Amino acid sequence: MATADTLNVLDVTQIEPRLKHPTIFQKFDSLQGGEGFIIHNDHDPKPLYYQLLGERGPIFTWTYLEEGPEVWEVHISKLASEESPTIGELVAKDYRRAQVFKRYGIDFCCGGKKTLDKVCADKGISKAALEQELNALSDTSANRGLNYDSWELDFLADFIENTHHSFVRHALPAIYEYTTKIARVHGGRHPELLQVATIFAGIAAELEEHMAKEEKCFSPMCAASAR
């Protein structure tokens, strides 16, 4: 007898290449705990496994049903809530989630052993709204399929400044805040955390100096070469 999952097959071969992974992620995000679906493909979808793990965390199972050479099928299911990762584990997978939790007043450091369900229940937070913000981070995680080699130098320099430099300048204060907080709270028992905070402060200063030098020297040279 067919089960719900065997009837719930996503034929990836029929999806436009640039939409394959976004479609699978959308399908996964719509699942409830314990639900799953099957992806049907013409090659090993293992890269998807690593992307899903990196962007959603260890909240799913991945089981091969067929392993080629012409047909590949994988059953993906979302873990039930009691098996869900903790707040701390979610941040460990993607530190940007820390800023989302901070906006909601969620302590992912000392209170990092709680699950998303538990935190939302304790604080009266909409889990759907919180998950939507967390999942939205994956939309800005990478610029896939961009042919940098074909760009003019001045455009490339602008892209570096407005994308990468902007990201680093936004990320550094947040990371610095948490490295110093953790060192202050736990440094007495774990002196290595004091070293981590000190080293990161030095790296942050070097990055700031490096970016300023690029913007002062490299970018104007690129702009001049395009004239």
PDB file of N, CA and C in Angstrom, residues 24-129:
ATOM      1  N   ILE A  24      13.178  22.933  -3.700  1.00  0.00           N
ATOM      2  CA  ILE A  24      13.318  21.862  -2.698  1.00  0.00           C
ATOM      3  C   ILE A  24      13.284  22.445  -1.291  1.00  0.00           C
ATOM      4  N   PHE A  25      13.963  23.587  -1.092  1.00  0.00           N
ATOM      5  CA  PHE A  25      13.962  24.229   0.222  1.00  0.00           C
ATOM      6  C   PHE A  25      12.549  24.661   0.605  1.00  0.00           C
ATOM      7  N   GLN A  26      11.813  25.210  -0.353  1.00  0.00           N
ATOM      8  CA  GLN A  26      10.434  25.632  -0.077  1.00  0.00           C
ATOM      9  C   GLN A  26       9.578  24.430   0.314  1.00  0.00           C
ATOM     10  N   LYS A  27       9.792  23.329  -0.382  1.00  0.00           N
ATOM     11  CA  LYS A  27       9.058  22.094  -0.069  1.00  0.00           C
ATOM     12  C   LYS A  27       9.402  21.617   1.338  1.00  0.00           C
ATOM     13  N   PHE A  28      10.702  21.640   1.669  1.00  0.00           N
ATOM     14  CA  PHE A  28      11.135  21.182   2.992  1.00  0.00           C
ATOM     15  C   PHE A  28      10.572  22.077   4.090  1.00  0.00           C
ATOM     16  N   ASP A  29      10.614  23.392   3.878  1.00  0.00           N
ATOM     17  CA  ASP A  29      10.147  24.330   4.900  1.00  0.00           C
ATOM     18  C   ASP A  29       8.656  24.194   5.178  1.00  0.00           C
ATOM     19  N   SER A  30       7.913  23.675   4.208  1.00  0.00           N
ATOM     20  CA  SER A  30       6.464  23.517   4.398  1.00  0.00           C
ATOM     21  C   SER A  30       6.114  22.269   5.201  1.00  0.00           C
ATOM     22  N   LEU A  31       7.098  21.401   5.441  1.00  0.00           N
ATOM     23  CA  LEU A  31       6.831  20.162   6.175  1.00  0.00           C
ATOM     24  C   LEU A  31       6.592  20.411   7.654  1.00  0.00           C
ATOM     25  N   GLN A  32       5.757  19.580   8.245  1.00  0.00           N
ATOM     26  CA  GLN A  32       5.633  19.512   9.692  1.00  0.00           C
ATOM     27  C   GLN A  32       6.612  18.461  10.203  1.00  0.00           C
ATOM     28  N   GLY A  33       6.920  18.492  11.496  1.00  0.00           N
ATOM     29  CA  GLY A  33       7.811  17.500  12.061  1.00  0.00           C
ATOM     30  C   GLY A  33       7.305  16.088  11.826  1.00  0.00           C
ATOM     31  N   GLY A  34       8.161  15.219  11.322  1.00  0.00           N
ATOM     32  CA  GLY A  34       7.774  13.843  11.035  1.00  0.00           C
ATOM     33  C   GLY A  34       7.339  13.616   9.598  1.00  0.00           C
ATOM     34  N   GLU A  35       7.074  14.687   8.842  1.00  0.00           N
ATOM     35  CA  GLU A  35       6.664  14.553   7.448  1.00  0.00           C
ATOM     36  C   GLU A  35       7.886  14.521   6.538  1.00  0.00           C
ATOM     37  N   GLY A  36       7.694  14.020   5.323  1.00  0.00           N
ATOM     38  CA  GLY A  36       8.803  13.949   4.395  1.00  0.00           C
ATOM     39  C   GLY A  36       8.344  13.916   2.954  1.00  0.00           C
ATOM     40  N   PHE A  37       9.306  13.867   2.041  1.00  0.00           N
ATOM     41  CA  PHE A  37       9.009  13.736   0.623  1.00  0.00           C
ATOM     42  C   PHE A  37      10.216  13.094  -0.058  1.00  0.00           C
ATOM     43  N   ILE A  38      10.044  12.723  -1.311  1.00  0.00           N
ATOM     44  CA  ILE A  38      11.097  12.064  -2.078  1.00  0.00           C
ATOM     45  C   ILE A  38      11.503  12.974  -3.235  1.00  0.00           C
ATOM     46  N   ILE A  39      12.801  13.131  -3.412  1.00  0.00           N
ATOM     47  CA  ILE A  39      13.270  13.858  -4.596  1.00  0.00           C
ATOM     48  C   ILE A  39      13.764  12.838  -5.617  1.00  0.00           C
ATOM     49  N   HIS A  40      13.359  13.036  -6.863  1.00  0.00           N
ATOM     50  CA  HIS A  40      13.736  12.168  -7.977  1.00  0.00           C
ATOM     51  C   HIS A  40      14.682  12.966  -8.865  1.00  0.00           C
ATOM     52  N   ASN A  41      15.883  12.418  -9.135  1.00  0.00           N
ATOM     53  CA  ASN A  41      16.886  13.170  -9.884  1.00  0.00           C
ATOM     54  C   ASN A  41      17.644  12.236 -10.827  1.00  0.00           C
ATOM     55  N   ASP A  42      18.414  12.837 -11.744  1.00  0.00           N
ATOM     56  CA  ASP A  42      19.199  12.044 -12.693  1.00  0.00           C
ATOM     57  C   ASP A  42      20.681  11.995 -12.325  1.00  0.00           C
ATOM     58  N   HIS A  43      21.034  12.539 -11.165  1.00  0.00           N
ATOM     59  CA  HIS A  43      22.410  12.452 -10.655  1.00  0.00           C
ATOM     60  C   HIS A  43      22.367  12.537  -9.128  1.00  0.00           C
ATOM     61  N   ASP A  44      23.494  12.242  -8.508  1.00  0.00           N
ATOM     62  CA  ASP A  44      23.554  12.228  -7.046  1.00  0.00           C
ATOM     63  C   ASP A  44      23.330  13.646  -6.503  1.00  0.00           C
ATOM     64  N   PRO A  45      22.282  13.873  -5.687  1.00  0.00           N
ATOM     65  CA  PRO A  45      21.998  15.209  -5.148  1.00  0.00           C
ATOM     66  C   PRO A  45      22.757  15.523  -3.867  1.00  0.00           C
ATOM     67  N   LYS A  46      23.897  14.893  -3.645  1.00  0.00           N
ATOM     68  CA  LYS A  46      24.636  15.067  -2.389  1.00  0.00           C
ATOM     69  C   LYS A  46      24.949  16.532  -2.070  1.00  0.00           C
ATOM     70  N   PRO A  47      25.277  17.387  -3.080  1.00  0.00           N
ATOM     71  CA  PRO A  47      25.507  18.809  -2.740  1.00  0.00           C
ATOM     72  C   PRO A  47      24.317  19.448  -2.027  1.00  0.00           C
ATOM     73  N   LEU A  48      23.111  19.004  -2.378  1.00  0.00           N
ATOM     74  CA  LEU A  48      21.916  19.515  -1.700  1.00  0.00           C
ATOM     75  C   LEU A  48      21.940  19.158  -0.225  1.00  0.00           C
ATOM     76  N   TYR A  49      22.414  17.958   0.087  1.00  0.00           N
ATOM     77  CA  TYR A  49      22.492  17.523   1.492  1.00  0.00           C
ATOM     78  C   TYR A  49      23.325  18.513   2.307  1.00  0.00           C
ATOM     79  N   TYR A  50      24.502  18.892   1.770  1.00  0.00           N
ATOM     80  CA  TYR A  50      25.386  19.786   2.509  1.00  0.00           C
ATOM     81  C   TYR A  50      24.795  21.192   2.608  1.00  0.00           C
ATOM     82  N   GLN A  51      24.117  21.638   1.551  1.00  0.00           N
ATOM     83  CA  GLN A  51      23.484  22.956   1.602  1.00  0.00           C
ATOM     84  C   GLN A  51      22.333  22.962   2.613  1.00  0.00           C
ATOM     85  N   LEU A  52      21.534  21.908   2.605  1.00  0.00           N
ATOM     86  CA  LEU A  52      20.413  21.815   3.540  1.00  0.00           C
ATOM     87  C   LEU A  52      20.922  21.758   4.975  1.00  0.00           C
ATOM     88  N   LEU A  53      21.992  21.008   5.191  1.00  0.00           N
ATOM     89  CA  LEU A  53      22.572  20.904   6.529  1.00  0.00           C
ATOM     90  C   LEU A  53      23.129  22.248   6.980  1.00  0.00           C
ATOM     91  N   GLY A  54      23.777  22.962   6.059  1.00  0.00           N
ATOM     92  CA  GLY A  54      24.371  24.238   6.414  1.00  0.00           C
ATOM     93  C   GLY A  54      23.361  25.328   6.681  1.00  0.00           C
ATOM     94  N   GLU A  55      22.244  25.316   5.943  1.00  0.00           N
ATOM     95  CA  GLU A  55      21.282  26.410   6.041  1.00  0.00           C
ATOM     96  C   GLU A  55      20.094  26.115   6.955  1.00  0.00           C
ATOM     97  N   ARG A  56      19.803  24.841   7.189  1.00  0.00           N
ATOM     98  CA  ARG A  56      18.683  24.499   8.068  1.00  0.00           C
ATOM     99  C   ARG A  56      19.131  23.776   9.339  1.00  0.00           C
ATOM    100  N   GLY A  57      20.358  23.271   9.318  1.00  0.00           N
ATOM    101  CA  GLY A  57      20.843  22.559  10.492  1.00  0.00           C
ATOM    102  C   GLY A  57      20.446  21.089  10.457  1.00  0.00           C
ATOM    103  N   PRO A  58      20.854  20.336  11.490  1.00  0.00           N
ATOM    104  CA  PRO A  58      20.585  18.890  11.532  1.00  0.00           C
ATOM    105  C   PRO A  58      19.159  18.571  11.959  1.00  0.00           C
ATOM    106  N   ILE A  59      18.201  18.999  11.146  1.00  0.00           N
ATOM    107  CA  ILE A  59      16.793  18.807  11.504  1.00  0.00           C
ATOM    108  C   ILE A  59      16.083  17.888  10.511  1.00  0.00           C
ATOM    109  N   PHE A  60      16.856  17.065   9.796  1.00  0.00           N
ATOM    110  CA  PHE A  60      16.237  16.228   8.778  1.00  0.00           C
ATOM    111  C   PHE A  60      16.964  14.885   8.684  1.00  0.00           C
ATOM    112  N   THR A  61      16.284  13.922   8.073  1.00  0.00           N
ATOM    113  CA  THR A  61      16.929  12.654   7.728  1.00  0.00           C
ATOM    114  C   THR A  61      17.102  12.607   6.221  1.00  0.00           C
ATOM    115  N   TRP A  62      18.106  11.873   5.779  1.00  0.00           N
ATOM    116  CA  TRP A  62      18.445  11.789   4.353  1.00  0.00           C
ATOM    117  C   TRP A  62      18.706  10.315   4.048  1.00  0.00           C
ATOM    118  N   THR A  63      17.798   9.689   3.286  1.00  0.00           N
ATOM    119  CA  THR A  63      17.903   8.262   3.022  1.00  0.00           C
ATOM    120  C   THR A  63      17.833   7.996   1.518  1.00  0.00           C
ATOM    121  N   TYR A  64      18.878   7.364   0.989  1.00  0.00           N
ATOM    122  CA  TYR A  64      18.875   7.016  -0.431  1.00  0.00           C
ATOM    123  C   TYR A  64      17.939   5.832  -0.672  1.00  0.00           C
ATOM    124  N   LEU A  65      17.060   5.981  -1.663  1.00  0.00           N
ATOM    125  CA  LEU A  65      16.179   4.895  -2.076  1.00  0.00           C
ATOM    126  C   LEU A  65      16.700   4.245  -3.358  1.00  0.00           C
ATOM    127  N   GLU A  66      17.264   5.062  -4.237  1.00  0.00           N
ATOM    128  CA  GLU A  66      17.923   4.579  -5.449  1.00  0.00           C
ATOM    129  C   GLU A  66      19.202   5.380  -5.632  1.00  0.00           C
ATOM    130  N   GLU A  67      20.286   4.696  -6.056  1.00  0.00           N
ATOM    131  CA  GLU A  67      21.585   5.350  -6.163  1.00  0.00           C
ATOM    132  C   GLU A  67      22.215   5.165  -7.536  1.00  0.00           C
ATOM    133  N   GLY A  68      21.473   5.554  -8.574  1.00  0.00           N
ATOM    134  CA  GLY A  68      22.025   5.590  -9.907  1.00  0.00           C
ATOM    135  C   GLY A  68      22.163   4.227 -10.561  1.00  0.00           C
ATOM    136  N   PRO A  69      22.834   4.205 -11.726  1.00  0.00           N
ATOM    137  CA  PRO A  69      23.536   5.367 -12.299  1.00  0.00           C
ATOM    138  C   PRO A  69      22.642   6.364 -13.042  1.00  0.00           C
ATOM    139  N   GLU A  70      21.430   5.943 -13.403  1.00  0.00           N
ATOM    140  CA  GLU A  70      20.561   6.832 -14.175  1.00  0.00           C
ATOM    141  C   GLU A  70      19.508   7.515 -13.305  1.00  0.00           C
ATOM    142  N   VAL A  71      19.052   6.847 -12.284  1.00  0.00           N
ATOM    143  CA  VAL A  71      18.002   7.383 -11.415  1.00  0.00           C
ATOM    144  C   VAL A  71      18.503   7.447  -9.980  1.00  0.00           C
ATOM    145  N   TRP A  72      18.301   8.617  -9.376  1.00  0.00           N
ATOM    146  CA  TRP A  72      18.650   8.808  -7.956  1.00  0.00           C
ATOM    147  C   TRP A  72      17.402   9.289  -7.232  1.00  0.00           C
ATOM    148  N   GLU A  73      17.072   8.620  -6.145  1.00  0.00           N
ATOM    149  CA  GLU A  73      15.935   9.043  -5.334  1.00  0.00           C
ATOM    150  C   GLU A  73      16.339   9.076  -3.865  1.00  0.00           C
ATOM    151  N   VAL A  74      15.956  10.159  -3.197  1.00  0.00           N
ATOM    152  CA  VAL A  74      16.297  10.340  -1.791  1.00  0.00           C
ATOM    153  C   VAL A  74      15.043  10.716  -1.018  1.00  0.00           C
ATOM    154  N   HIS A  75      14.848  10.040   0.100  1.00  0.00           N
ATOM    155  CA  HIS A  75      13.744  10.395   0.991  1.00  0.00           C
ATOM    156  C   HIS A  75      14.262  11.384   2.036  1.00  0.00           C
ATOM    157  N   ILE A  76      13.659  12.566   2.078  1.00  0.00           N
ATOM    158  CA  ILE A  76      14.027  13.598   3.045  1.00  0.00           C
ATOM    159  C   ILE A  76      12.853  13.809   3.990  1.00  0.00           C
ATOM    160  N   SER A  77      13.105  13.748   5.281  1.00  0.00           N
ATOM    161  CA  SER A  77      12.032  14.000   6.250  1.00  0.00           C
ATOM    162  C   SER A  77      12.510  14.983   7.306  1.00  0.00           C
ATOM    163  N   LYS A  78      11.588  15.779   7.797  1.00  0.00           N
ATOM    164  CA  LYS A  78      11.907  16.741   8.858  1.00  0.00           C
ATOM    165  C   LYS A  78      11.711  16.055  10.206  1.00  0.00           C
ATOM    166  N   LEU A  79      12.688  16.219  11.086  1.00  0.00           N
ATOM    167  CA  LEU A  79      12.608  15.588  12.398  1.00  0.00           C
ATOM    168  C   LEU A  79      11.456  16.161  13.207  1.00  0.00           C
ATOM    169  N   ALA A  80      10.898  15.348  14.064  1.00  0.00           N
ATOM    170  CA  ALA A  80       9.851  15.812  14.974  1.00  0.00           C
ATOM    171  C   ALA A  80      10.441  16.836  15.934  1.00  0.00           C
ATOM    172  N   SER A  81       9.580  17.645  16.541  1.00  0.00           N
ATOM    173  CA  SER A  81      10.038  18.768  17.352  1.00  0.00           C
ATOM    174  C   SER A  81      10.944  18.337  18.500  1.00  0.00           C
ATOM    175  N   GLU A  82      10.669  17.168  19.082  1.00  0.00           N
ATOM    176  CA  GLU A  82      11.496  16.753  20.210  1.00  0.00           C
ATOM    177  C   GLU A  82      12.913  16.383  19.773  1.00  0.00           C
ATOM    178  N   GLU A  83      13.094  16.182  18.446  1.00  0.00           N
ATOM    179  CA  GLU A  83      14.407  15.859  17.922  1.00  0.00           C
ATOM    180  C   GLU A  83      15.081  17.085  17.321  1.00  0.00           C
ATOM    181  N   SER A  84      14.411  18.222  17.387  1.00  0.00           N
ATOM    182  CA  SER A  84      14.919  19.431  16.752  1.00  0.00           C
ATOM    183  C   SER A  84      16.186  19.920  17.440  1.00  0.00           C
ATOM    184  N   PRO A  85      17.051  20.627  16.694  1.00  0.00           N
ATOM    185  CA  PRO A  85      18.284  21.153  17.290  1.00  0.00           C
ATOM    186  C   PRO A  85      17.974  22.263  18.287  1.00  0.00           C
ATOM    187  N   THR A  86      18.909  22.516  19.156  1.00  0.00           N
ATOM    188  CA  THR A  86      18.742  23.578  20.141  1.00  0.00           C
ATOM    189  C   THR A  86      19.060  24.925  19.523  1.00  0.00           C
ATOM    190  N   ILE A  87      18.711  25.993  20.257  1.00  0.00           N
ATOM    191  CA  ILE A  87      19.008  27.347  19.813  1.00  0.00           C
ATOM    192  C   ILE A  87      20.520  27.513  19.610  1.00  0.00           C
ATOM    193  N   GLY A  88      21.283  26.988  20.547  1.00  0.00           N
ATOM    194  CA  GLY A  88      22.729  27.085  20.441  1.00  0.00           C
ATOM    195  C   GLY A  88      23.271  26.384  19.213  1.00  0.00           C
ATOM    196  N   GLU A  89      22.715  25.224  18.880  1.00  0.00           N
ATOM    197  CA  GLU A  89      23.151  24.481  17.699  1.00  0.00           C
ATOM    198  C   GLU A  89      22.801  25.224  16.417  1.00  0.00           C
ATOM    199  N   LEU A  90      21.658  25.881  16.400  1.00  0.00           N
ATOM    200  CA  LEU A  90      21.258  26.658  15.227  1.00  0.00           C
ATOM    201  C   LEU A  90      22.231  27.810  14.977  1.00  0.00           C
ATOM    202  N   VAL A  91      22.638  28.484  16.047  1.00  0.00           N
ATOM    203  CA  VAL A  91      23.581  29.599  15.909  1.00  0.00           C
ATOM    204  C   VAL A  91      24.958  29.083  15.502  1.00  0.00           C
ATOM    205  N   ALA A  92      25.331  27.918  16.020  1.00  0.00           N
ATOM    206  CA  ALA A  92      26.635  27.346  15.672  1.00  0.00           C
ATOM    207  C   ALA A  92      26.718  27.044  14.177  1.00  0.00           C
ATOM    208  N   LYS A  93      25.586  26.707  13.565  1.00  0.00           N
ATOM    209  CA  LYS A  93      25.557  26.424  12.129  1.00  0.00           C
ATOM    210  C   LYS A  93      25.591  27.691  11.292  1.00  0.00           C
ATOM    211  N   ASP A  94      25.027  28.777  11.801  1.00  0.00           N
ATOM    212  CA  ASP A  94      25.008  30.046  11.068  1.00  0.00           C
ATOM    213  C   ASP A  94      24.904  31.171  12.091  1.00  0.00           C
ATOM    214  N   TYR A  95      26.020  31.865  12.301  1.00  0.00           N
ATOM    215  CA  TYR A  95      26.063  32.878  13.365  1.00  0.00           C
ATOM    216  C   TYR A  95      25.085  34.025  13.122  1.00  0.00           C
ATOM    217  N   ARG A  96      24.647  34.224  11.860  1.00  0.00           N
ATOM    218  CA  ARG A  96      23.704  35.313  11.569  1.00  0.00           C
ATOM    219  C   ARG A  96      22.379  35.118  12.298  1.00  0.00           C
ATOM    220  N   ARG A  97      22.078  33.880  12.646  1.00  0.00           N
ATOM    221  CA  ARG A  97      20.848  33.618  13.390  1.00  0.00           C
ATOM    222  C   ARG A  97      20.870  34.277  14.760  1.00  0.00           C
ATOM    223  N   ALA A  98      22.067  34.544  15.264  1.00  0.00           N
ATOM    224  CA  ALA A  98      22.184  35.190  16.574  1.00  0.00           C
ATOM    225  C   ALA A  98      21.500  36.549  16.575  1.00  0.00           C
ATOM    226  N   GLN A  99      21.635  37.298  15.487  1.00  0.00           N
ATOM    227  CA  GLN A  99      21.019  38.621  15.413  1.00  0.00           C
ATOM    228  C   GLN A  99      19.500  38.529  15.403  1.00  0.00           C
ATOM    229  N   VAL A 100      18.967  37.501  14.753  1.00  0.00           N
ATOM    230  CA  VAL A 100      17.513  37.293  14.746  1.00  0.00           C
ATOM    231  C   VAL A 100      17.033  36.970  16.159  1.00  0.00           C
ATOM    232  N   PHE A 101      17.732  36.063  16.830  1.00  0.00           N
ATOM    233  CA  PHE A 101      17.349  35.709  18.199  1.00  0.00           C
ATOM    234  C   PHE A 101      17.457  36.919  19.126  1.00  0.00           C
ATOM    235  N   LYS A 102      18.455  37.732  18.905  1.00  0.00           N
ATOM    236  CA  LYS A 102      18.648  38.918  19.749  1.00  0.00           C
ATOM    237  C   LYS A 102      17.460  39.871  19.615  1.00  0.00           C
ATOM    238  N   ARG A 103      16.962  40.038  18.390  1.00  0.00           N
ATOM    239  CA  ARG A 103      15.811  40.931  18.177  1.00  0.00           C
ATOM    240  C   ARG A 103      14.582  40.442  18.941  1.00  0.00           C
ATOM    241  N   TYR A 104      14.490  39.133  19.124  1.00  0.00           N
ATOM    242  CA  TYR A 104      13.351  38.552  19.849  1.00  0.00           C
ATOM    243  C   TYR A 104      13.629  38.399  21.340  1.00  0.00           C
ATOM    244  N   GLY A 105      14.805  38.848  21.776  1.00  0.00           N
ATOM    245  CA  GLY A 105      15.149  38.727  23.186  1.00  0.00           C
ATOM    246  C   GLY A 105      15.430  37.304  23.624  1.00  0.00           C
ATOM    247  N   ILE A 106      15.922  36.477  22.704  1.00  0.00           N
ATOM    248  CA  ILE A 106      16.204  35.068  22.993  1.00  0.00           C
ATOM    249  C   ILE A 106      17.670  34.905  23.338  1.00  0.00           C
ATOM    250  N   ASP A 107      17.949  34.322  24.491  1.00  0.00           N
ATOM    251  CA  ASP A 107      19.320  34.089  24.942  1.00  0.00           C
ATOM    252  C   ASP A 107      19.801  32.756  24.382  1.00  0.00           C
ATOM    253  N   PHE A 108      20.635  32.817  23.335  1.00  0.00           N
ATOM    254  CA  PHE A 108      21.126  31.590  22.708  1.00  0.00           C
ATOM    255  C   PHE A 108      22.440  31.130  23.334  1.00  0.00           C
ATOM    256  N   CYS A 109      22.965  31.917  24.268  1.00  0.00           N
ATOM    257  CA  CYS A 109      24.244  31.585  24.895  1.00  0.00           C
ATOM    258  C   CYS A 109      23.983  30.706  26.126  1.00  0.00           C
ATOM    259  N   CYS A 110      23.629  31.336  27.218  1.00  0.00           N
ATOM    260  CA  CYS A 110      23.362  30.565  28.439  1.00  0.00           C
ATOM    261  C   CYS A 110      22.063  29.764  28.332  1.00  0.00           C
ATOM    262  N   GLY A 111      21.145  30.227  27.487  1.00  0.00           N
ATOM    263  CA  GLY A 111      19.886  29.499  27.298  1.00  0.00           C
ATOM    264  C   GLY A 111      19.865  28.710  26.009  1.00  0.00           C
ATOM    265  N   GLY A 112      21.057  28.413  25.491  1.00  0.00           N
ATOM    266  CA  GLY A 112      21.166  27.790  24.181  1.00  0.00           C
ATOM    267  C   GLY A 112      20.751  26.342  24.091  1.00  0.00           C
ATOM    268  N   LYS A 113      20.441  25.705  25.227  1.00  0.00           N
ATOM    269  CA  LYS A 113      20.060  24.290  25.197  1.00  0.00           C
ATOM    270  C   LYS A 113      18.570  24.079  24.942  1.00  0.00           C
ATOM    271  N   LYS A 114      17.818  25.170  24.853  1.00  0.00           N
ATOM    272  CA  LYS A 114      16.390  25.050  24.586  1.00  0.00           C
ATOM    273  C   LYS A 114      16.145  24.909  23.085  1.00  0.00           C
ATOM    274  N   THR A 115      15.053  24.242  22.730  1.00  0.00           N
ATOM    275  CA  THR A 115      14.677  24.116  21.330  1.00  0.00           C
ATOM    276  C   THR A 115      13.869  25.349  20.910  1.00  0.00           C
ATOM    277  N   LEU A 116      13.682  25.488  19.610  1.00  0.00           N
ATOM    278  CA  LEU A 116      12.896  26.597  19.085  1.00  0.00           C
ATOM    279  C   LEU A 116      11.470  26.549  19.621  1.00  0.00           C
ATOM    280  N   ASP A 117      10.894  25.356  19.676  1.00  0.00           N
ATOM    281  CA  ASP A 117       9.529  25.203  20.190  1.00  0.00           C
ATOM    282  C   ASP A 117       9.432  25.675  21.644  1.00  0.00           C
ATOM    283  N   LYS A 118      10.416  25.279  22.445  1.00  0.00           N
ATOM    284  CA  LYS A 118      10.411  25.621  23.866  1.00  0.00           C
ATOM    285  C   LYS A 118      10.542  27.122  24.067  1.00  0.00           C
ATOM    286  N   VAL A 119      11.453  27.744  23.339  1.00  0.00           N
ATOM    287  CA  VAL A 119      11.675  29.190  23.470  1.00  0.00           C
ATOM    288  C   VAL A 119      10.434  29.965  23.050  1.00  0.00           C
ATOM    289  N   CYS A 120       9.837  29.566  21.940  1.00  0.00           N
ATOM    290  CA  CYS A 120       8.645  30.270  21.451  1.00  0.00           C
ATOM    291  C   CYS A 120       7.493  30.133  22.439  1.00  0.00           C
ATOM    292  N   ALA A 121       7.349  28.943  23.019  1.00  0.00           N
ATOM    293  CA  ALA A 121       6.280  28.719  23.997  1.00  0.00           C
ATOM    294  C   ALA A 121       6.525  29.548  25.259  1.00  0.00           C
ATOM    295  N   ASP A 122       7.774  29.597  25.723  1.00  0.00           N
ATOM    296  CA  ASP A 122       8.104  30.329  26.948  1.00  0.00           C
ATOM    297  C   ASP A 122       7.892  31.833  26.783  1.00  0.00           C
ATOM    298  N   LYS A 123       8.210  32.357  25.592  1.00  0.00           N
ATOM    299  CA  LYS A 123       8.166  33.796  25.386  1.00  0.00           C
ATOM    300  C   LYS A 123       6.912  34.278  24.658  1.00  0.00           C
ATOM    301  N   GLY A 124       6.065  33.334  24.257  1.00  0.00           N
ATOM    302  CA  GLY A 124       4.862  33.724  23.537  1.00  0.00           C
ATOM    303  C   GLY A 124       5.166  34.293  22.159  1.00  0.00           C
ATOM    304  N   ILE A 125       6.185  33.731  21.523  1.00  0.00           N
ATOM    305  CA  ILE A 125       6.613  34.196  20.206  1.00  0.00           C
ATOM    306  C   ILE A 125       5.996  33.310  19.128  1.00  0.00           C
ATOM    307  N   SER A 126       5.632  33.910  18.008  1.00  0.00           N
ATOM    308  CA  SER A 126       5.118  33.145  16.880  1.00  0.00           C
ATOM    309  C   SER A 126       6.267  32.350  16.254  1.00  0.00           C
ATOM    310  N   LYS A 127       6.196  31.032  16.330  1.00  0.00           N
ATOM    311  CA  LYS A 127       7.244  30.199  15.760  1.00  0.00           C
ATOM    312  C   LYS A 127       7.320  30.381  14.247  1.00  0.00           C
ATOM    313  N   ALA A 128       6.163  30.529  13.600  1.00  0.00           N
ATOM    314  CA  ALA A 128       6.134  30.696  12.142  1.00  0.00           C
ATOM    315  C   ALA A 128       6.881  31.965  11.723  1.00  0.00           C
ATOM    316  N   ALA A 129       6.655  33.058  12.468  1.00  0.00           N
ATOM    317  CA  ALA A 129       7.318  34.323  12.145  1.00  0.00           C
ATOM    318  C   ALA A 129       8.817  34.231  12.365  1.00  0.00           C
TER     319      ALA A 129
END
